[in-house]
Amino acid sequence: MNKIKCEETEILINENTDGEISERNKTLLYEHLAECQECRRVMEEIKSITEAATFLPKNIAPGKELWSGIEQQILLEKKRYGIGEPKSRRKKYSYYYYAMAAVFVLAAIVVLFRYVDFKPNSDIKGPVYLDVGQFWKITDVEGSPKVESESNPAGKTVSGTDSMKIGEWLETDSVSKAVINVSNIGTVKLGPKSKVKLIKSAAGNYRIKLEYGTINANINAEPRNFFVETKSVTAVDLGCEYTMSTEQNGDGIVYVKSGKVSLESPSRETLVPAGQYCMTKEGIGPGTPYRAEASEELKRALIIFDFRNCESECVNKVIRSAGKKDAVTLINMISRVDSIRKIVIIDKLDNYAHTPRKISRDSIYKFNKQDWEKWSEEFEKDLHENLEKNLESLDEKIHVQIEKNMELLDKTLENMEIEIYKNFDDQNKDENYKFKFRHYKDKNGEPEIFEFNDSIPFDKEKFKKDMEKMQKDLEKMNKDLNLNNEEIQKMVDEALENVKDMKIEIKINKEDLKKEIQKEIEEHKDEIKKHKDEMKKETEEEKKEIEKDKEEIKKEKKDEGMNNLQQEDERHAVIIIEDKETKSEN
Amino acid sequence: MQAEILEISGYQSMTDPDYDVIRQASLGDDSAFRTLYERYLNRVYGLLLRISASTDMADELTQEVFIKAWRNLGSFKYESKFYTWLHRIAVNEFLSQKRFEKRTKEKIINAGNEMEHEYNKGYNAGNAGEISIDLEQAIEKLPEQQRAAFVLHDVEGYRHEEIAEMMNIAEGTSKSNLHRARKFLREELKK
């Protein structure tokens, strides 16, 4: 019986501890343990840990009382959804309730029309919010947010519909949320563990301070009407919806869902368009906008560029890391780099879309702020049109990805198109093996099997290295596929684990098999290439089908990736040793 | 006999004393729900405390678990033990919280600022002996995925199939995480 190594043994020890080991592997394991003191020690340690774990207390009492928070939430939900009241009781009081509600509404209307200045802004499209002057309504309350003021620092709990006035704070805890109606121009949703203060409420100057936490602002007004102050920046709404999170010290992040936001500090100003993130830092201000899908390399380089000492190589790194879709990032960098790098960035942007031609390159470094803004707007518009109009560019990413996948797959397939068959004979201690391998002539064809009549020595170490390389290829493929999908990542993990586990199953101690196989590959390279070409052609046809439905494209891309990995998993090297009798028969 | 079979197979048996309480609670009986809370609080908290290694997070998530359980009691079909059902909710809440933290915390950490939220580390989960205390402390140091796999498998006794379903991962990944966790703990306990 072939022997196993210590690194392989540890996996078998774990399986044995959990009662999930096959009989064959159990035999291998105990044979190894009989000769290896170190592994016996490992087994004892694992056994000791798992036994100790079973005795750890499963019931642990919290250090504080938790029921009141739960009960509060339950009561709130019951109230909101009318849960828990017997129907008969509800029905009994329903008429009374409606009558009271009607009286209340009538009274409210009278009060509003008589005492409140109702001035809907006809220039603003969309819903009109009742302007109650210095008071902003708080609605859609969840949990128990509090309105605090200097005269009442402990605050009063908000329930139902309430309001806050200038100088007051609205604070939420971990289970609370609320929506603040910003006069007649929009809303600010306050997330859990957040605190805002109403600073000003006047036409053209609606202003809050975000002390910490998260808000989502949706403003429908002329630009520069709504302001959010934090310790690091002031967010100036330019007609948009955005989310802003900040820590107590002012460090934070902004994401713009639609429209644009200007993030301003004493030393910097950044225009963040839709679909972009921007970090902010206390003492410095806003960084440079970037996409969520920007590469990790670019994000890391931007941090240094924005918030640390960034020398020329650092700037070069940011420029290098930015791709076509990072044009907004590059544009925003222009005003903050030297003349030489301005030109470098413009050159790079030129590859993605037409930079405004009316502006001579030589004059670019002389631009003032207004020139830059105008130039940026024109460029972004052109880029946007370019991307939208060009159907190829929409699929380009997929096309490029497929091409990359094919190239990587080809390389991996070169190693994996070989199947080595080896029949293992437990009884045969002599270990003379006869090998045969097959490769597919064409996709639908029968495999062509090549046999070696002589015993072929096999280089186990070299083969192991090839397997490791294959594993690395799989990992690299995964990286290059830029698969952020967690589900796919799990599949890859599983595939890698299975490959790794299967390596343990291989017990080979002959040399030079690989050389022979390589030789056969060389001889059959044309056929292999033909097979690859056919697969490429098939991919092209599939790509055309993908264009019809974007949703299916994403799914098929994922599926294709998963299928590729599954195919590779199925065609991993398996070694079977033919027994001597078969050899002698032949 | 049938009840025993159900018991062994993990089903919430109809002869189980909790069966009536669960049923009453699902029909809106608040005191019945309170009873369930008191019976299972420590079991839920214990799991959350170990997999999160944070008392603050365990407190917060325990509340979330029971609130969610109250909302969804009607969907509990007695196909598993009640605490298993609660544990599934707990693991889901934990993973959701970590995903949320990762999205917001990652960017803030990348700003080069050492403002990582430091949840309270360290807790005295038991007094079952010196090795237990060492083991508890070592478990705290495990990377998140490995810690979850170890706690769910070796401490709580779930199978890999169940863990994979709870954590929405492949069974092989669960095994791999567990093996790595045990290796880490071996080395940690030698220090």
Short mmCIF file of C-alpha atoms in Angstrom, two decimals, chain A residues 265-585:
data_model
loop_
_atom_site.label_atom_id
_atom_site.label_comp_id
_atom_site.label_asym_id
_atom_site.label_seq_id
_atom_site.Cartn_x
_atom_site.Cartn_y
_atom_site.Cartn_z
CA SER A 265 -13.87 71.75 2.81
CA PRO A 266 -11.65 74.78 3.34
CA SER A 267 -8.88 73.25 1.22
CA ARG A 268 -10.71 71.04 -1.26
CA GLU A 269 -13.79 70.65 -3.35
CA THR A 270 -14.90 67.48 -5.08
CA LEU A 271 -17.83 66.99 -7.40
CA VAL A 272 -19.26 63.50 -6.95
CA PRO A 273 -21.55 62.32 -9.74
CA ALA A 274 -24.08 59.50 -9.69
CA GLY A 275 -22.78 56.00 -9.16
CA GLN A 276 -19.63 57.14 -7.38
CA TYR A 277 -18.30 56.91 -3.87
CA CYS A 278 -16.11 59.47 -2.16
CA MET A 279 -14.32 59.23 1.15
CA THR A 280 -13.91 62.14 3.50
CA LYS A 281 -11.31 62.67 6.18
CA GLU A 282 -11.18 64.93 9.14
CA GLY A 283 -8.73 67.76 8.75
CA ILE A 284 -8.45 67.23 5.01
CA GLY A 285 -11.86 67.07 3.40
CA PRO A 286 -13.12 65.06 0.45
CA GLY A 287 -11.11 62.57 -1.52
CA THR A 288 -11.47 61.60 -5.16
CA PRO A 289 -14.63 59.91 -6.43
CA TYR A 290 -14.41 56.25 -7.42
CA ARG A 291 -16.69 53.43 -8.50
CA ALA A 292 -17.64 50.56 -6.21
CA GLU A 293 -16.25 48.20 -8.85
CA ALA A 294 -12.91 50.00 -9.08
CA SER A 295 -9.97 47.70 -8.51
CA GLU A 296 -8.58 47.25 -5.00
CA GLU A 297 -5.29 48.56 -6.29
CA LEU A 298 -6.88 51.80 -7.41
CA LYS A 299 -8.80 52.23 -4.17
CA ARG A 300 -5.67 51.74 -2.10
CA ALA A 301 -3.67 54.09 -4.31
CA LEU A 302 -6.39 56.73 -4.02
CA ILE A 303 -6.27 56.66 -0.24
CA ILE A 304 -2.63 57.60 -0.32
CA PHE A 305 -3.22 60.15 -3.06
CA ASP A 306 -6.10 61.76 -1.19
CA PHE A 307 -5.06 61.60 2.42
CA ARG A 308 -1.36 60.95 2.76
CA ASN A 309 1.86 62.23 1.27
CA CYS A 310 1.70 61.28 -2.36
CA GLU A 311 4.85 61.70 -4.42
CA SER A 312 5.04 61.39 -8.18
CA GLU A 313 5.31 57.59 -8.21
CA CYS A 314 2.20 57.43 -6.07
CA VAL A 315 0.30 59.58 -8.57
CA ASN A 316 1.57 57.42 -11.41
CA LYS A 317 0.28 54.37 -9.61
CA VAL A 318 -3.21 55.84 -9.36
CA ILE A 319 -3.17 56.71 -13.04
CA ARG A 320 -1.95 53.24 -13.98
CA SER A 321 -4.55 51.53 -11.84
CA ALA A 322 -7.46 53.43 -13.38
CA GLY A 323 -9.33 51.79 -16.23
CA LYS A 324 -11.84 52.97 -18.77
CA LYS A 325 -14.71 52.93 -16.35
CA ASP A 326 -12.69 55.00 -13.87
CA ALA A 327 -12.74 58.06 -16.12
CA VAL A 328 -14.57 60.12 -13.48
CA THR A 329 -11.79 59.38 -10.99
CA LEU A 330 -9.16 60.47 -13.47
CA ILE A 331 -11.03 63.64 -14.37
CA ASN A 332 -11.29 64.62 -10.74
CA MET A 333 -7.58 64.10 -10.25
CA ILE A 334 -6.59 66.50 -12.99
CA SER A 335 -6.89 69.64 -10.92
CA ARG A 336 -4.74 68.16 -8.18
CA VAL A 337 -1.73 66.96 -10.14
CA ASP A 338 1.18 68.75 -11.78
CA SER A 339 1.26 69.86 -15.40
CA ILE A 340 3.05 66.78 -16.66
CA ARG A 341 0.55 64.42 -15.11
CA LYS A 342 -2.34 66.50 -16.31
CA ILE A 343 -1.20 65.68 -19.82
CA VAL A 344 -0.69 62.02 -18.94
CA ILE A 345 -4.22 61.77 -17.60
CA ILE A 346 -5.68 63.57 -20.59
CA ASP A 347 -3.81 61.20 -22.90
CA LYS A 348 -5.24 58.26 -21.04
CA LEU A 349 -8.75 59.70 -21.12
CA ASP A 350 -8.36 60.30 -24.84
CA ASN A 351 -8.28 56.56 -25.32
CA TYR A 352 -11.68 56.20 -23.74
CA ALA A 353 -13.58 59.09 -25.32
CA HIS A 354 -12.94 62.25 -27.21
CA THR A 355 -11.57 64.87 -24.93
CA PRO A 356 -13.02 68.23 -25.86
CA ARG A 357 -11.12 69.09 -29.01
CA LYS A 358 -11.62 72.81 -28.87
CA ILE A 359 -9.20 73.01 -26.01
CA SER A 360 -5.58 72.90 -26.96
CA ARG A 361 -3.48 70.52 -24.97
CA ASP A 362 -0.88 73.17 -24.23
CA SER A 363 -3.40 75.34 -22.53
CA ILE A 364 -4.77 72.66 -20.24
CA TYR A 365 -2.38 73.26 -17.40
CA LYS A 366 -3.37 76.90 -17.34
CA PHE A 367 -7.02 76.16 -16.70
CA ASN A 368 -8.71 77.82 -13.83
CA LYS A 369 -11.44 76.16 -11.79
CA GLN A 370 -14.31 77.20 -14.07
CA ASP A 371 -12.44 75.96 -17.15
CA TRP A 372 -11.88 72.61 -15.49
CA GLU A 373 -15.49 72.23 -14.50
CA LYS A 374 -16.66 73.08 -17.99
CA TRP A 375 -14.09 70.75 -19.54
CA SER A 376 -15.02 67.93 -17.15
CA GLU A 377 -18.70 68.30 -17.89
CA GLU A 378 -18.15 68.11 -21.62
CA PHE A 379 -15.88 65.14 -21.31
CA GLU A 380 -18.20 63.24 -19.03
CA LYS A 381 -21.09 63.90 -21.37
CA ASP A 382 -19.10 62.60 -24.32
CA LEU A 383 -17.97 59.56 -22.41
CA HIS A 384 -21.48 58.81 -21.32
CA GLU A 385 -22.82 59.08 -24.86
CA ASN A 386 -19.97 57.02 -26.16
CA LEU A 387 -20.67 54.23 -23.75
CA GLU A 388 -24.37 54.24 -24.35
CA LYS A 389 -24.38 54.41 -28.10
CA ASN A 390 -21.77 51.80 -28.69
CA LEU A 391 -23.45 48.40 -28.29
CA GLU A 392 -20.13 46.65 -28.46
CA SER A 393 -18.88 48.53 -25.44
CA LEU A 394 -21.81 47.29 -23.36
CA ASP A 395 -20.85 43.77 -24.16
CA GLU A 396 -17.21 44.58 -24.29
CA LYS A 397 -16.70 43.74 -20.69
CA ILE A 398 -18.38 40.40 -21.19
CA HIS A 399 -16.55 39.81 -24.45
CA VAL A 400 -13.20 40.65 -22.93
CA GLN A 401 -13.97 38.53 -19.92
CA ILE A 402 -14.92 35.60 -22.10
CA GLU A 403 -11.73 36.01 -24.11
CA LYS A 404 -9.68 36.15 -20.95
CA ASN A 405 -11.53 33.17 -19.56
CA MET A 406 -10.85 31.22 -22.75
CA GLU A 407 -7.16 32.00 -22.63
CA LEU A 408 -6.88 30.97 -19.03
CA LEU A 409 -9.01 27.94 -19.62
CA ASP A 410 -6.84 26.92 -22.53
CA LYS A 411 -3.75 27.02 -20.40
CA THR A 412 -5.42 25.03 -17.70
CA LEU A 413 -6.91 22.62 -20.16
CA GLU A 414 -3.51 21.88 -21.54
CA ASN A 415 -2.71 20.34 -18.22
CA MET A 416 -6.09 18.82 -17.80
CA GLU A 417 -6.82 17.34 -21.18
CA ILE A 418 -4.79 14.49 -20.15
CA GLU A 419 -6.39 11.81 -18.18
CA ILE A 420 -4.17 9.29 -16.81
CA TYR A 421 -5.60 6.01 -16.02
CA LYS A 422 -4.02 3.80 -13.60
CA ASN A 423 -5.54 0.81 -12.00
CA PHE A 424 -4.47 0.41 -8.50
CA ASP A 425 -3.96 -3.06 -7.33
CA ASP A 426 -3.83 -3.39 -3.59
CA GLN A 427 -2.44 -6.81 -3.91
CA ASN A 428 0.34 -5.79 -6.21
CA LYS A 429 3.22 -4.54 -4.25
CA ASP A 430 5.54 -4.54 -7.17
CA GLU A 431 4.12 -1.36 -8.63
CA ASN A 432 4.75 -1.87 -12.28
CA TYR A 433 2.27 0.34 -13.96
CA LYS A 434 0.96 0.62 -17.40
CA PHE A 435 -0.44 3.97 -18.32
CA LYS A 436 -2.79 5.16 -20.91
CA PHE A 437 -4.25 8.56 -21.45
CA ARG A 438 -7.00 9.92 -23.56
CA HIS A 439 -7.76 13.20 -25.16
CA TYR A 440 -10.78 14.24 -27.09
CA LYS A 441 -10.41 14.46 -30.80
CA ASP A 442 -13.32 16.80 -31.05
CA LYS A 443 -16.10 17.94 -28.81
CA ASN A 444 -18.51 15.21 -29.70
CA GLY A 445 -16.01 12.61 -30.76
CA GLU A 446 -14.97 9.53 -28.94
CA PRO A 447 -11.82 9.91 -26.95
CA GLU A 448 -8.71 8.70 -28.53
CA ILE A 449 -6.75 6.57 -26.18
CA PHE A 450 -3.05 6.22 -26.30
CA GLU A 451 -1.39 3.42 -24.52
CA PHE A 452 2.09 2.80 -23.42
CA ASN A 453 3.13 -0.74 -23.43
CA ASP A 454 6.08 -0.32 -21.21
CA SER A 455 6.21 0.57 -17.63
CA ILE A 456 6.59 4.28 -17.47
CA PRO A 457 8.44 5.82 -14.64
CA PHE A 458 6.61 8.77 -13.19
CA ASP A 459 7.93 11.85 -11.53
CA LYS A 460 5.66 12.29 -8.57
CA GLU A 461 7.19 15.53 -7.45
CA LYS A 462 6.90 17.11 -10.85
CA PHE A 463 3.34 15.96 -11.19
CA LYS A 464 2.54 17.37 -7.80
CA LYS A 465 4.01 20.69 -8.89
CA ASP A 466 1.83 20.61 -11.97
CA MET A 467 -1.20 20.03 -9.82
CA GLU A 468 -0.23 22.96 -7.65
CA LYS A 469 0.22 25.11 -10.72
CA MET A 470 -3.21 24.05 -11.89
CA GLN A 471 -4.58 25.09 -8.56
CA LYS A 472 -2.89 28.47 -8.89
CA ASP A 473 -4.33 28.82 -12.36
CA LEU A 474 -7.77 28.21 -10.98
CA GLU A 475 -7.18 30.82 -8.32
CA LYS A 476 -5.85 33.29 -10.86
CA MET A 477 -8.76 32.58 -13.13
CA ASN A 478 -11.08 33.33 -10.32
CA LYS A 479 -9.33 36.62 -9.66
CA ASP A 480 -9.31 37.62 -13.28
CA LEU A 481 -12.92 36.77 -13.68
CA ASN A 482 -13.46 39.51 -11.13
CA LEU A 483 -16.14 37.43 -9.56
CA ASN A 484 -17.44 39.36 -6.64
CA ASN A 485 -20.42 37.14 -6.33
CA GLU A 486 -20.22 35.35 -3.04
CA GLU A 487 -21.99 32.30 -4.30
CA ILE A 488 -19.46 31.79 -7.06
CA GLN A 489 -16.62 32.35 -4.65
CA LYS A 490 -18.01 29.57 -2.52
CA MET A 491 -18.12 27.30 -5.54
CA VAL A 492 -14.51 28.12 -6.32
CA ASP A 493 -13.53 27.42 -2.74
CA GLU A 494 -15.26 24.12 -2.90
CA ALA A 495 -13.63 23.27 -6.21
CA LEU A 496 -10.20 24.19 -4.88
CA GLU A 497 -10.81 22.17 -1.77
CA ASN A 498 -11.92 19.21 -3.79
CA VAL A 499 -8.84 19.47 -5.98
CA LYS A 500 -6.69 19.69 -2.89
CA ASP A 501 -8.38 16.72 -1.28
CA MET A 502 -8.10 14.68 -4.42
CA LYS A 503 -4.39 15.26 -4.53
CA ILE A 504 -4.17 13.30 -1.36
CA GLU A 505 -5.86 10.39 -3.08
CA ILE A 506 -3.13 10.18 -5.69
CA LYS A 507 -0.39 7.75 -4.81
CA ILE A 508 2.19 7.62 -7.52
CA ASN A 509 5.81 6.90 -7.29
CA LYS A 510 6.98 6.45 -10.86
CA GLU A 511 9.03 8.84 -12.99
CA ASP A 512 8.89 10.52 -16.39
CA LEU A 513 5.28 9.88 -17.20
CA LYS A 514 4.83 13.55 -17.70
CA LYS A 515 7.59 13.66 -20.28
CA GLU A 516 5.83 11.03 -22.32
CA ILE A 517 2.56 12.82 -21.97
CA GLN A 518 4.09 16.10 -23.08
CA LYS A 519 5.49 14.34 -26.05
CA GLU A 520 2.06 13.06 -26.95
CA ILE A 521 0.61 16.54 -26.50
CA GLU A 522 3.14 17.95 -28.94
CA GLU A 523 2.23 15.34 -31.46
CA HIS A 524 -1.44 16.04 -31.09
CA LYS A 525 -1.23 19.77 -30.73
CA ASP A 526 -3.03 20.44 -33.95
CA GLU A 527 -5.96 18.42 -32.86
CA ILE A 528 -6.02 20.12 -29.51
CA LYS A 529 -5.88 23.53 -31.22
CA LYS A 530 -8.74 22.58 -33.44
CA HIS A 531 -10.72 21.61 -30.39
CA LYS A 532 -9.97 24.98 -28.82
CA ASP A 533 -10.98 26.83 -31.99
CA GLU A 534 -14.26 25.04 -32.03
CA MET A 535 -14.87 25.98 -28.43
CA LYS A 536 -14.07 29.60 -29.25
CA LYS A 537 -16.45 29.57 -32.14
CA GLU A 538 -19.12 28.18 -29.93
CA THR A 539 -18.44 30.96 -27.46
CA GLU A 540 -18.90 33.58 -30.17
CA GLU A 541 -22.26 32.14 -31.06
CA GLU A 542 -23.24 32.10 -27.43
CA LYS A 543 -22.18 35.72 -27.11
CA LYS A 544 -24.61 36.71 -29.82
CA GLU A 545 -27.42 35.03 -27.96
CA ILE A 546 -26.39 36.84 -24.82
CA GLU A 547 -26.96 40.24 -26.42
CA LYS A 548 -30.68 39.63 -26.50
CA ASP A 549 -31.18 39.69 -22.76
CA LYS A 550 -28.89 41.47 -20.33
CA GLU A 551 -30.16 39.63 -17.38
CA GLU A 552 -29.43 36.31 -19.02
CA ILE A 553 -25.97 37.57 -19.95
CA LYS A 554 -25.02 37.98 -16.33
CA LYS A 555 -26.46 34.62 -15.39
CA GLU A 556 -24.79 32.80 -18.27
CA LYS A 557 -21.53 34.49 -17.58
CA LYS A 558 -21.69 33.25 -14.06
CA ASP A 559 -22.91 29.88 -15.18
CA GLU A 560 -20.19 29.70 -17.75
CA GLY A 561 -17.65 30.45 -15.10
CA MET A 562 -19.15 27.89 -12.75
CA ASN A 563 -19.43 25.34 -15.56
CA ASN A 564 -15.83 25.88 -16.51
CA LEU A 565 -14.78 25.27 -12.97
CA GLN A 566 -17.05 22.26 -12.72
CA GLN A 567 -15.68 20.86 -15.98
CA GLU A 568 -12.18 21.29 -14.73
CA ASP A 569 -13.16 19.67 -11.48
CA GLU A 570 -14.49 16.68 -13.36
CA ARG A 571 -11.43 16.39 -15.54
CA HIS A 572 -8.82 16.58 -12.85
CA ALA A 573 -6.08 14.07 -13.01
CA VAL A 574 -7.14 10.72 -11.67
CA ILE A 575 -4.66 7.95 -11.58
CA ILE A 576 -5.59 4.39 -12.00
CA ILE A 577 -3.07 1.68 -12.15
CA GLU A 578 -3.72 -1.22 -14.47
CA ASP A 579 -2.90 -4.44 -12.87
CA LYS A 580 -0.19 -6.65 -14.05
CA GLU A 581 -2.53 -9.20 -15.47
CA THR A 582 -3.96 -6.70 -17.95
CA LYS A 583 -0.49 -5.80 -19.01
CA SER A 584 0.51 -9.36 -19.45
CA GLU A 585 -2.63 -10.06 -21.41
#
